[in-house]
Structure formats: C-alpha cells, structure tokens
Short mmCIF file of C-alpha atoms in Angstrom, two decimals:
data_model
loop_
_atom_site.label_atom_id
_atom_site.label_comp_id
_atom_site.label_asym_id
_atom_site.label_seq_id
_atom_site.Cartn_x
_atom_site.Cartn_y
_atom_site.Cartn_z
CA MET A 1 133.83 -16.36 114.32
CA ILE A 2 134.85 -13.27 112.33
CA LEU A 3 133.79 -14.99 109.11
CA THR A 4 130.41 -15.70 110.49
CA ASN A 5 130.00 -12.09 111.60
CA GLN A 6 130.98 -10.86 108.10
CA ARG A 7 128.53 -13.17 106.41
CA SER A 8 125.78 -12.06 108.74
CA LEU A 9 126.45 -8.29 107.96
CA ILE A 10 126.50 -8.98 104.24
CA VAL A 11 123.00 -10.76 104.46
CA PHE A 12 121.80 -7.82 106.65
CA MET A 13 122.88 -5.17 103.96
CA LEU A 14 121.30 -7.24 101.18
CA ILE A 15 117.97 -7.50 102.83
CA TRP A 16 118.16 -3.56 103.68
CA SER A 17 118.84 -2.80 100.06
CA TYR A 18 115.92 -4.93 98.90
CA ILE A 19 113.52 -3.41 101.40
CA PHE A 20 114.85 0.15 100.32
CA TYR A 21 114.47 -0.50 96.82
CA SER A 22 110.94 -2.00 97.25
CA PHE A 23 109.86 1.25 98.94
CA GLN A 24 111.42 3.38 96.12
CA VAL A 25 109.54 1.33 93.54
CA ALA A 26 106.16 1.72 95.29
CA ALA A 27 106.74 5.41 95.77
CA GLN A 28 107.80 6.15 92.21
CA ARG A 29 105.72 3.77 90.20
CA PRO A 30 101.83 4.59 90.02
CA PRO A 31 99.53 1.41 90.31
CA THR A 32 98.29 2.24 86.97
CA GLY A 33 101.67 0.94 85.40
CA GLY A 34 102.59 4.34 84.17
CA SER A 35 106.32 5.40 84.11
CA ALA A 36 108.09 6.58 87.23
CA PRO A 37 108.36 10.25 87.67
CA PRO A 38 111.96 11.68 87.14
CA PRO A 39 114.13 11.88 90.16
CA ILE A 40 114.19 15.05 92.06
CA GLN A 41 117.27 17.13 90.98
CA SER A 42 118.65 19.60 93.32
CA GLU A 43 119.63 23.27 92.15
CA GLU A 44 123.38 22.25 92.42
CA ASP A 45 123.25 19.06 90.53
CA ASN A 46 123.54 17.47 86.97
CA GLY A 47 125.26 13.95 87.21
CA ILE A 48 124.11 10.60 88.34
CA SER A 49 126.00 8.96 91.17
CA PRO A 50 124.67 5.57 92.57
CA ILE A 51 124.90 5.02 96.33
CA VAL A 52 127.22 2.25 97.03
CA PHE A 53 128.00 0.22 100.08
CA ILE A 54 131.40 -1.59 100.52
CA VAL A 55 131.31 -4.39 103.03
CA GLY A 56 134.38 -6.69 103.56
CA GLY A 57 135.50 -6.10 100.04
CA LEU A 58 132.03 -6.59 98.45
CA ALA A 59 130.43 -3.58 96.71
CA LEU A 60 126.68 -3.45 97.01
CA GLY A 61 125.00 -1.07 94.69
CA ALA A 62 121.43 0.16 95.75
CA ALA A 63 118.91 0.76 93.13
CA THR A 64 118.29 4.35 94.07
CA TYR A 65 120.21 7.16 92.22
CA VAL A 66 120.93 10.55 93.47
CA LEU A 67 121.27 13.31 90.91
CA VAL A 68 124.25 15.59 91.60
CA LYS A 69 124.29 18.83 89.65
CA PRO A 70 127.88 20.44 89.51
CA LYS A 71 128.32 23.61 91.39
CA GLY A 72 130.60 25.13 88.99
CA VAL A 73 134.30 26.04 89.22
CA LYS A 74 135.49 28.51 91.74
CA ILE A 75 136.58 31.93 90.25
CA PRO A 76 137.30 35.32 91.63
CA VAL A 77 134.39 37.39 92.64
CA SER A 78 135.84 40.43 90.77
CA GLN A 79 135.77 38.40 87.41
CA HIS A 80 132.55 36.71 88.07
CA LEU A 81 130.32 39.74 88.88
CA PRO A 82 130.78 41.46 85.55
CA ASN A 83 129.98 38.35 83.61
CA TYR A 84 127.09 37.63 85.79
CA LEU A 85 125.68 41.09 85.16
CA LEU A 86 126.17 41.01 81.38
CA ALA A 87 124.59 37.58 81.31
CA ASN A 88 121.48 39.34 82.94
CA ASN A 89 121.65 42.26 80.35
CA ILE A 90 123.02 44.83 83.05
CA LEU A 91 126.08 46.92 82.17
CA PRO A 92 128.67 46.16 84.72
CA ASN A 93 129.63 49.76 85.55
CA GLN A 94 130.96 50.73 88.95
CA ASP A 95 127.39 51.62 90.29
CA ALA A 96 126.11 48.13 89.22
CA LEU A 97 129.00 46.44 90.86
CA GLU A 98 128.49 48.37 94.15
CA LEU A 99 124.86 47.66 94.01
CA MET A 100 125.55 43.88 93.67
CA TYR A 101 127.68 43.98 96.71
CA GLU A 102 124.92 45.70 98.74
CA LEU A 103 122.28 43.09 97.64
CA ASN A 104 124.77 40.21 98.21
CA PRO A 105 126.63 41.16 101.40
CA GLU A 106 128.18 37.81 101.78
CA LEU A 107 130.42 38.57 98.51
CA LYS A 108 132.36 41.15 100.57
CA ASP A 109 134.04 38.20 102.39
CA MET A 110 134.38 35.86 99.43
CA PRO A 111 137.40 36.11 97.45
CA GLU A 112 136.12 33.35 95.25
CA ILE A 113 132.69 32.06 94.12
CA ARG A 114 131.04 29.10 92.40
CA SER A 115 130.51 30.21 88.80
CA LYS A 116 126.87 28.62 88.91
CA LYS A 117 125.80 30.37 92.13
CA LYS A 118 122.86 32.47 91.92
CA LEU A 119 122.84 36.24 93.13
CA THR A 120 120.13 38.66 93.96
CA LEU A 121 119.83 41.09 91.11
CA PRO A 122 118.33 44.80 91.49
CA ASN A 123 114.65 45.02 91.52
CA PHE A 124 114.15 47.69 88.98
CA PRO A 125 110.75 48.25 87.26
CA ILE A 126 109.82 46.00 84.40
CA LEU A 127 111.21 47.25 81.17
CA ASP A 128 109.09 47.68 77.94
CA GLU A 129 111.45 46.42 75.40
CA ASN A 130 109.39 47.81 72.68
CA ILE A 131 110.19 51.50 73.49
CA PRO A 132 112.33 52.96 70.64
CA PRO A 133 115.68 54.34 71.77
CA GLU A 134 116.28 58.00 71.31
CA ASN A 135 119.11 58.93 68.85
CA PRO A 136 119.88 62.72 68.74
CA ALA A 137 122.33 62.38 65.95
CA LEU A 138 121.81 64.44 62.97
CA ALA A 139 120.83 63.13 59.58
CA SER A 140 123.62 61.75 57.66
CA SER A 141 123.60 64.66 55.00
CA GLU A 142 123.86 67.18 57.76
CA THR A 143 126.46 65.37 59.65
CA SER A 144 128.63 65.09 56.49
CA LEU A 145 128.10 68.89 55.55
CA LYS A 146 129.07 69.95 59.01
CA PHE A 147 132.15 67.65 59.08
CA ASN A 148 133.27 69.08 55.81
CA ASN A 149 132.92 72.62 57.21
CA GLU A 150 135.04 71.63 60.38
CA VAL A 151 137.72 70.06 58.13
CA GLU A 152 137.92 73.60 56.18
CA LEU A 153 138.28 75.29 59.52
CA PHE A 154 140.89 72.80 60.63
CA ASN A 155 142.86 73.34 57.55
CA SER A 156 142.87 77.04 57.76
CA SER A 157 143.63 77.30 61.52
CA LYS A 158 146.45 74.80 61.05
CA GLU A 159 148.19 77.00 58.33
CA THR A 160 147.81 79.94 60.47
CA PHE A 161 149.42 78.07 63.49
CA THR A 162 152.43 76.97 61.40
CA GLN A 163 153.18 80.62 60.60
CA LEU A 164 152.56 82.00 64.05
CA GLU A 165 155.15 84.20 65.77
CA LEU A 166 155.12 83.42 69.43
CA ALA A 167 154.49 86.11 71.91
CA ASP A 168 156.81 84.32 74.29
CA ASN A 169 160.06 82.75 73.04
CA SER A 170 160.83 81.04 76.31
CA ASN A 171 161.82 77.33 76.18
CA GLU A 172 158.68 76.41 78.11
CA SER A 173 156.52 78.30 75.47
CA ILE A 174 158.31 76.73 72.58
CA ILE A 175 157.89 73.14 74.05
CA ASN A 176 154.28 73.67 74.54
CA MET A 177 153.73 74.89 71.03
CA GLU A 178 155.54 71.98 69.70
CA LYS A 179 153.14 69.83 71.77
CA VAL A 180 150.36 71.45 69.97
CA GLN A 181 151.75 70.89 66.61
CA ALA A 182 152.16 67.25 67.44
CA LEU A 183 148.42 66.94 68.42
CA ILE A 184 147.36 68.83 65.19
CA ASN A 185 149.47 66.34 63.24
CA GLN A 186 147.61 63.42 65.16
CA VAL A 187 144.41 64.76 64.38
CA GLU A 188 145.30 65.21 60.74
CA GLN A 189 146.27 61.47 60.64
CA GLU A 190 143.05 60.29 62.21
CA LEU A 191 141.04 62.25 59.85
CA ASN A 192 142.92 61.18 56.81
CA ALA A 193 142.43 57.49 58.02
CA ILE A 194 138.62 57.63 58.23
CA GLY A 195 137.62 59.77 55.44
CA ASN A 196 134.16 61.37 55.54
CA PRO A 197 131.51 59.88 57.76
CA ASN A 198 128.59 60.54 55.44
CA ASP A 199 127.05 57.02 55.66
CA ARG A 200 123.81 56.96 57.42
CA SER A 201 124.95 54.01 59.88
CA TYR A 202 127.79 56.32 60.85
CA ALA A 203 125.66 59.42 61.83
CA MET A 204 126.38 58.85 65.52
CA LEU A 205 130.22 58.61 64.92
CA GLY A 206 129.95 61.62 62.82
CA GLU A 207 128.17 63.64 65.41
CA PHE A 208 130.81 62.97 68.08
CA MET A 209 133.68 63.55 65.56
CA ASN A 210 132.04 66.94 64.71
CA ASP A 211 131.82 67.82 68.34
CA LEU A 212 135.44 67.06 69.16
CA LEU A 213 136.87 68.70 65.99
CA SER A 214 134.60 71.85 66.61
CA VAL A 215 136.13 72.46 70.05
CA PHE A 216 139.72 71.43 68.86
CA ASN A 217 139.24 74.10 66.16
CA GLN A 218 137.91 76.69 68.51
CA THR A 219 140.97 75.98 70.91
CA ILE A 220 143.50 76.37 68.02
CA ILE A 221 141.93 79.74 66.90
CA GLU A 222 142.24 80.96 70.45
CA ILE A 223 145.93 80.05 70.59
CA ASN A 224 146.37 81.70 67.19
CA GLU A 225 144.93 84.90 68.43
CA GLU A 226 146.83 84.98 71.78
CA LYS A 227 150.03 83.55 70.01
CA THR A 228 150.71 81.39 73.18
CA VAL A 229 149.10 78.35 74.88
CA ASN A 230 148.37 77.76 78.43
CA THR A 231 148.22 74.48 80.47
CA ALA A 232 144.39 74.24 80.30
CA GLN A 233 144.22 74.59 76.59
CA LEU A 234 147.09 72.08 76.11
CA SER A 235 145.16 69.47 78.28
CA LEU A 236 141.98 69.98 76.49
CA LEU A 237 143.62 69.34 73.21
CA GLN A 238 145.21 66.19 74.33
CA ASN A 239 141.88 64.99 75.97
CA ILE A 240 140.07 65.70 72.58
CA VAL A 241 142.74 63.88 70.50
CA ASP A 242 142.53 60.72 72.99
CA ASN A 243 138.79 60.64 72.75
CA LEU A 244 138.99 60.99 68.91
CA ALA A 245 141.48 58.03 68.78
CA GLU A 246 139.26 56.00 71.05
CA LEU A 247 136.16 56.60 68.78
CA ILE A 248 137.96 55.70 65.76
CA SER A 249 140.11 52.74 66.89
CA ASP A 250 140.49 51.69 70.50
CA SER A 251 136.76 51.22 70.96
CA ALA A 252 136.37 49.39 67.67
CA LEU A 253 133.58 51.76 66.76
CA LEU A 254 134.34 51.09 63.13
CA SER A 255 136.68 48.90 61.11
CA TYR A 256 138.30 50.97 58.48
CA GLN A 257 140.62 49.92 55.84
CA HIS A 258 144.21 50.17 56.96
CA LEU A 259 146.07 52.70 55.04
CA ASP A 260 149.71 52.24 53.84
CA ASN A 261 152.12 52.95 56.64
CA SER A 262 153.64 55.72 54.80
CA VAL A 263 150.50 57.50 54.75
CA LEU A 264 149.97 57.08 58.52
CA SER A 265 153.84 57.79 59.58
CA GLN A 266 154.12 61.33 58.55
CA PRO A 267 151.97 64.37 58.70
CA LYS A 268 150.33 65.43 55.31
CA SER A 269 148.10 68.24 54.33
CA LEU A 270 144.54 67.35 54.78
CA ASP A 271 142.92 67.85 51.39
CA LYS A 272 139.06 68.27 51.28
CA LYS A 273 139.08 66.68 47.95
CA ARG A 274 140.51 63.53 49.46
CA PHE A 275 137.38 63.26 51.51
CA ILE A 276 135.17 63.98 48.57
CA ALA A 277 136.93 61.46 46.62
CA SER A 278 136.86 58.80 49.29
CA THR A 279 133.09 58.82 49.36
CA ASN A 280 132.70 58.63 45.55
CA PRO A 281 131.79 54.88 44.84
CA HIS A 282 133.05 55.45 41.24
CA ASN A 283 136.60 56.45 42.28
CA ASN A 284 138.85 53.29 41.85
CA GLN A 285 141.90 55.05 43.49
CA LEU A 286 140.45 56.23 46.66
CA GLU A 287 137.85 53.78 48.03
CA ASN A 288 135.50 54.76 50.77
CA PRO A 289 136.54 52.97 53.92
CA PHE A 290 133.05 52.76 54.99
CA SER A 291 131.95 50.94 51.89
CA LYS A 292 133.68 47.61 52.56
CA ARG A 293 133.32 47.20 56.19
CA LYS A 294 130.47 48.04 58.60
CA PHE A 295 130.38 48.59 62.30
CA ILE A 296 132.01 45.71 64.15
CA ALA A 297 128.70 45.70 65.89
CA ASP A 298 125.60 47.78 65.56
CA THR A 299 125.02 50.27 68.34
CA LYS A 300 123.19 48.76 71.15
CA ASP A 301 120.28 50.13 73.13
CA PHE A 302 120.77 51.19 76.78
CA ALA A 303 118.23 51.80 79.41
CA PHE A 304 119.33 53.97 82.18
CA ALA A 305 117.89 53.10 85.61
CA VAL A 306 118.45 55.19 88.70
CA TYR A 307 118.51 54.17 92.41
CA LYS A 308 119.17 55.74 95.64
CA TYR A 309 118.85 55.24 99.37
CA SER A 310 116.24 56.86 101.75
CA GLU A 311 117.26 58.80 104.89
CA GLU A 312 116.96 55.62 106.78
CA GLY A 313 119.32 53.89 104.45
CA GLU A 314 116.62 51.85 102.57
CA LEU A 315 117.48 50.91 99.01
CA ILE A 316 115.07 52.40 96.47
CA THR A 317 115.03 51.12 92.86
CA LYS A 318 111.45 51.77 91.91
CA GLY A 319 108.39 53.65 92.89
CA PRO A 320 107.22 57.30 92.82
CA GLU A 321 110.41 58.52 94.80
CA ILE A 322 112.63 57.47 91.87
CA GLU A 323 110.80 56.96 88.72
CA ASN A 324 110.36 59.73 86.19
CA LYS A 325 112.23 62.10 88.36
CA TYR A 326 115.51 62.54 86.56
CA PHE A 327 116.81 63.22 83.17
CA ILE A 328 119.98 61.89 81.52
CA SER A 329 122.48 63.49 79.16
CA TYR A 330 125.73 62.38 77.80
CA VAL A 331 128.86 63.67 76.12
CA VAL A 332 132.34 62.54 75.30
CA PRO A 333 134.50 62.90 78.45
CA ALA A 334 136.92 65.53 76.79
CA LEU A 335 133.90 67.99 76.39
CA LYS A 336 132.32 67.44 79.93
CA ASP A 337 132.68 71.29 80.55
CA PHE A 338 131.04 72.42 77.39
CA SER A 339 127.18 72.21 78.02
CA ASP A 340 126.21 72.86 74.45
CA TYR A 341 127.55 69.47 73.42
CA TYR A 342 125.65 67.25 75.90
CA LYS A 343 123.10 64.97 74.13
CA PRO A 344 119.77 64.87 76.20
CA ILE A 345 117.58 61.80 76.50
CA LEU A 346 114.02 63.19 76.50
CA ASN A 347 112.37 60.43 78.32
CA PRO A 348 112.99 60.44 82.13
CA ALA A 349 114.72 57.69 84.14
CA THR A 350 113.72 55.05 84.98
CA TYR A 351 114.07 54.14 82.04
CA ALA A 352 115.80 56.75 79.73
CA ILE A 353 116.73 54.77 76.59
CA ALA A 354 119.41 55.56 73.93
CA SER A 355 121.54 53.89 71.47
CA LEU A 356 125.30 54.37 72.30
CA PRO A 357 128.59 53.27 70.63
CA PRO A 358 131.37 51.26 72.30
CA ALA A 359 133.00 54.14 74.00
CA VAL A 360 133.42 55.91 77.20
CA MET A 361 130.68 58.55 77.85
CA TYR A 362 130.48 61.22 80.73
CA ILE A 363 126.93 61.20 82.11
CA GLU A 364 125.07 64.20 83.71
CA VAL A 365 121.84 63.69 85.66
CA LYS A 366 119.29 66.49 86.40
CA ASP A 367 116.25 66.49 88.33
CA ILE A 368 112.78 67.57 87.01
CA ASN A 369 113.72 71.24 88.05
CA GLY A 370 116.84 71.12 85.87
CA ASN A 371 119.26 71.03 88.76
CA VAL A 372 122.42 69.02 88.19
CA VAL A 373 122.30 65.97 90.55
CA SER A 374 125.48 64.52 91.96
CA ILE A 375 126.31 60.96 90.86
CA ASN A 376 129.34 58.85 92.12
CA ASN A 377 130.61 57.52 88.76
CA PRO A 378 129.80 59.87 85.84
CA LYS A 379 132.20 58.25 83.40
CA ILE A 380 130.86 54.93 82.06
CA ASP A 381 132.53 52.64 79.68
CA PHE A 382 130.14 50.78 77.33
CA LYS A 383 132.75 48.85 75.42
CA SER A 384 132.28 45.81 77.69
CA VAL A 385 128.94 45.02 76.08
CA TYR A 386 130.46 44.98 72.65
CA GLU A 387 133.70 43.10 73.72
CA ASP A 388 131.58 40.21 75.21
CA PRO A 389 128.37 40.02 73.12
CA HIS A 390 127.97 36.31 73.83
CA GLU A 391 127.13 37.06 77.31
CA LEU A 392 124.14 39.09 76.32
CA ASN A 393 120.50 38.39 75.31
CA GLU A 394 120.57 40.11 72.03
CA ASN A 395 116.78 40.67 72.13
CA LYS A 396 116.87 42.78 75.16
CA MET A 397 118.14 46.34 76.11
CA ILE A 398 121.08 46.60 78.55
CA LYS A 399 120.09 48.18 81.84
CA VAL A 400 122.48 50.99 83.19
CA PRO A 401 122.36 51.53 86.88
CA LEU A 402 123.04 54.93 88.17
CA PHE A 403 123.37 55.83 91.86
CA ILE A 404 121.86 59.13 92.69
CA LYS A 405 123.56 60.77 95.76
CA PRO A 406 121.42 62.53 98.34
#
C-alpha cells in the first residue's frame, strides 16, 4: 500500500514538471522560432540554481532555472560607508558620513551591512567635469625664490637663538627653550631632506612649505626679541613642525630619496648652497631628490558641495537657497588663526573646485557678504582619496560635502 502511494506521488510530480516545463517553453520561445529571452535576474543574484524536488529518494530536476545574485558578504557599516562613498567619488569626511546616515536611517540600527546593498546618495546638483580647478600656488620660480629667502631667514634666526641669553633662568623657562631648540633642529632636518621645491609640479607643496616656514621664522624672531617663550608660541611651533612633517612624509605628498641615516640623525647647519647644488642637474654629488621621483599621485580635483537644513528640518542640497551662496578657503591647520595664509577658491559653492594634496586642510566658509559661517567639521583629511585610488573613477572629480550650520 505504501509502495503504491509512493509510485502515485512520483507519477504526479513527473506530470506536474512536464506541464510546468511546457508552459515555460511556450512563454519564453516566440512562435517564430527565435531564441528564448534571458531569464529575469533579480538585483541580488548572479548564480544559477535549479529547482529540485526530492521524493522518496528520487531527485526530480525541473527545467526552469532561477538566477540567484549573491548579496555580498556582511561587513561593519563603519567600514563599508567610506568605501561606498569613494566608489561614488565622494570624499568620506565626517559631514559626508553624517549625511549618509540621515539619508539612510536604517543604518543607525545596523552594525553590519551587505557589501552589495545600494544606498541613497546625496542629491547634489550635476557637476560639470569640464570646469578647471583653481590652484592659487605661485609659479615655480616665485615659489623657489620665496623659499630661498625663508631659508636664509631661518638660518639667521636660528643662529641668533643659539646665542640667546635668557630673560628668565628658571627651570621651566630653560626646558621650554630646549623644546624650541629641538623643534628648530627638526625643521632643519626636514628641509635638508627635501631640498628646494623648485619643480613646477611641486609648486603647491612649496607654497604650503613657505607658509609654514614663514610663520615659524616670525615666531622664532619674536622669541629672540623677548628672550623667552610662552606656551602659545611653543604650541604653534609644534603644530607647524607636525604639519611640515605630514606634508613631506606622512601624507606621502612626495617621494624623496632617503638620505643616509647619519645625515638625518643629527642636526646640521642648513647651507643655502646645499639647496642650490641639489637642484643642479649637472651636480653628481648632490642629486635633486625631485629629479628621480614624482608625486606618488598627482594632486586630485575636489568639488566642494554645501548642504544645510531648513527651519522645518528639511534637507537642502541644491537650489537657490544653497547654490552660489558660500565661498570656500583652505589653509594648513597650524595656520588656521592666520587669515593672510588662507587660499580662497574664487568660484562659490556648490561647486567650488580646487586641486588639493594628500594632507589635512582646515576649511573656512564665508557667505556672500564675507561673514564667516559656522561649520561642524572644518578639518578635512584628503589622504583617503590617495590611499585608495582603486575605489575612484579617475575621470571624475571628488565631491566634498560640507554641512552649513544655521
């Protein structure tokens, strides 16, 4: 009895499969004898898996296939979002990340996400990729001349400092002056390591270096005149040295020839002739470190896009309320309190476009009346674009979202 029932079930399934297959063929193959259309593929599938029925140990394979697209592995949202933004040519700065959480509120309760899940992106205006970026850097010859002048001033102020008689001989004063001497030595080492940035492709690097060295020199001159150093001056000098080191090495702005450890391990007098010799292509002893290697990556073009919220809490990313209303300037973070060193972008946002190096910049925003506008995250790190270039479409600019506070 049981065997009879199993046979009846098998026969029933065979008949059902034949009828199902017949309908599929009739639906997919046109009467003209043309090829059947491809199976419909869902957004989340990529592999082929047949429908299989197993009855009493007998496997029955239907003639219909369902295409299954892999959903992607699960990864932490905090790890996925930066890569997702870069893949869409958006810098993953703090404002961009916060905007993504606003546009995709489900992410707030999701520790992990499928790597292939599509997310809602900011609806910024269409970006004209043909607009040339603004680069306020001086011509290479001017940059080089200014750099040489700053080096001369550095040498003279350094010599004055070494012969300085302190106005205060307290232990605290002596320790602080020793810290200044250590910072001077570090700047000297950095300058000896890179030579003179007189190559045209290094005009932007030279411009930032000139700015940092100029304020460093001014501060040392003030210390020499006062014969003492205060905490604000010491903090400023430290920040300048940190920025200078980042521009030269940490951010990989350039790849220079590594000098012998003995050169970098101890302070040496910075000789202007060394810089002149290092830029002489006929000099066989001191080669220009810029001559053999170029930037690890050329400077990339960034397009600043501003957004804000209306009084009713509505997100505004484009339109007359936000476009052509704000002007962007940038500076190395150590000099954020020195207005003369900001580099303004003449065209207003959205979009204000500029070529920027792989470094941290401090951003200032002003309205059309010249008033400084408050922003949440003025320090922006542009290095991620250079560290993960494979994520980018190299033919497009990178958008930089900026949240404008009310």
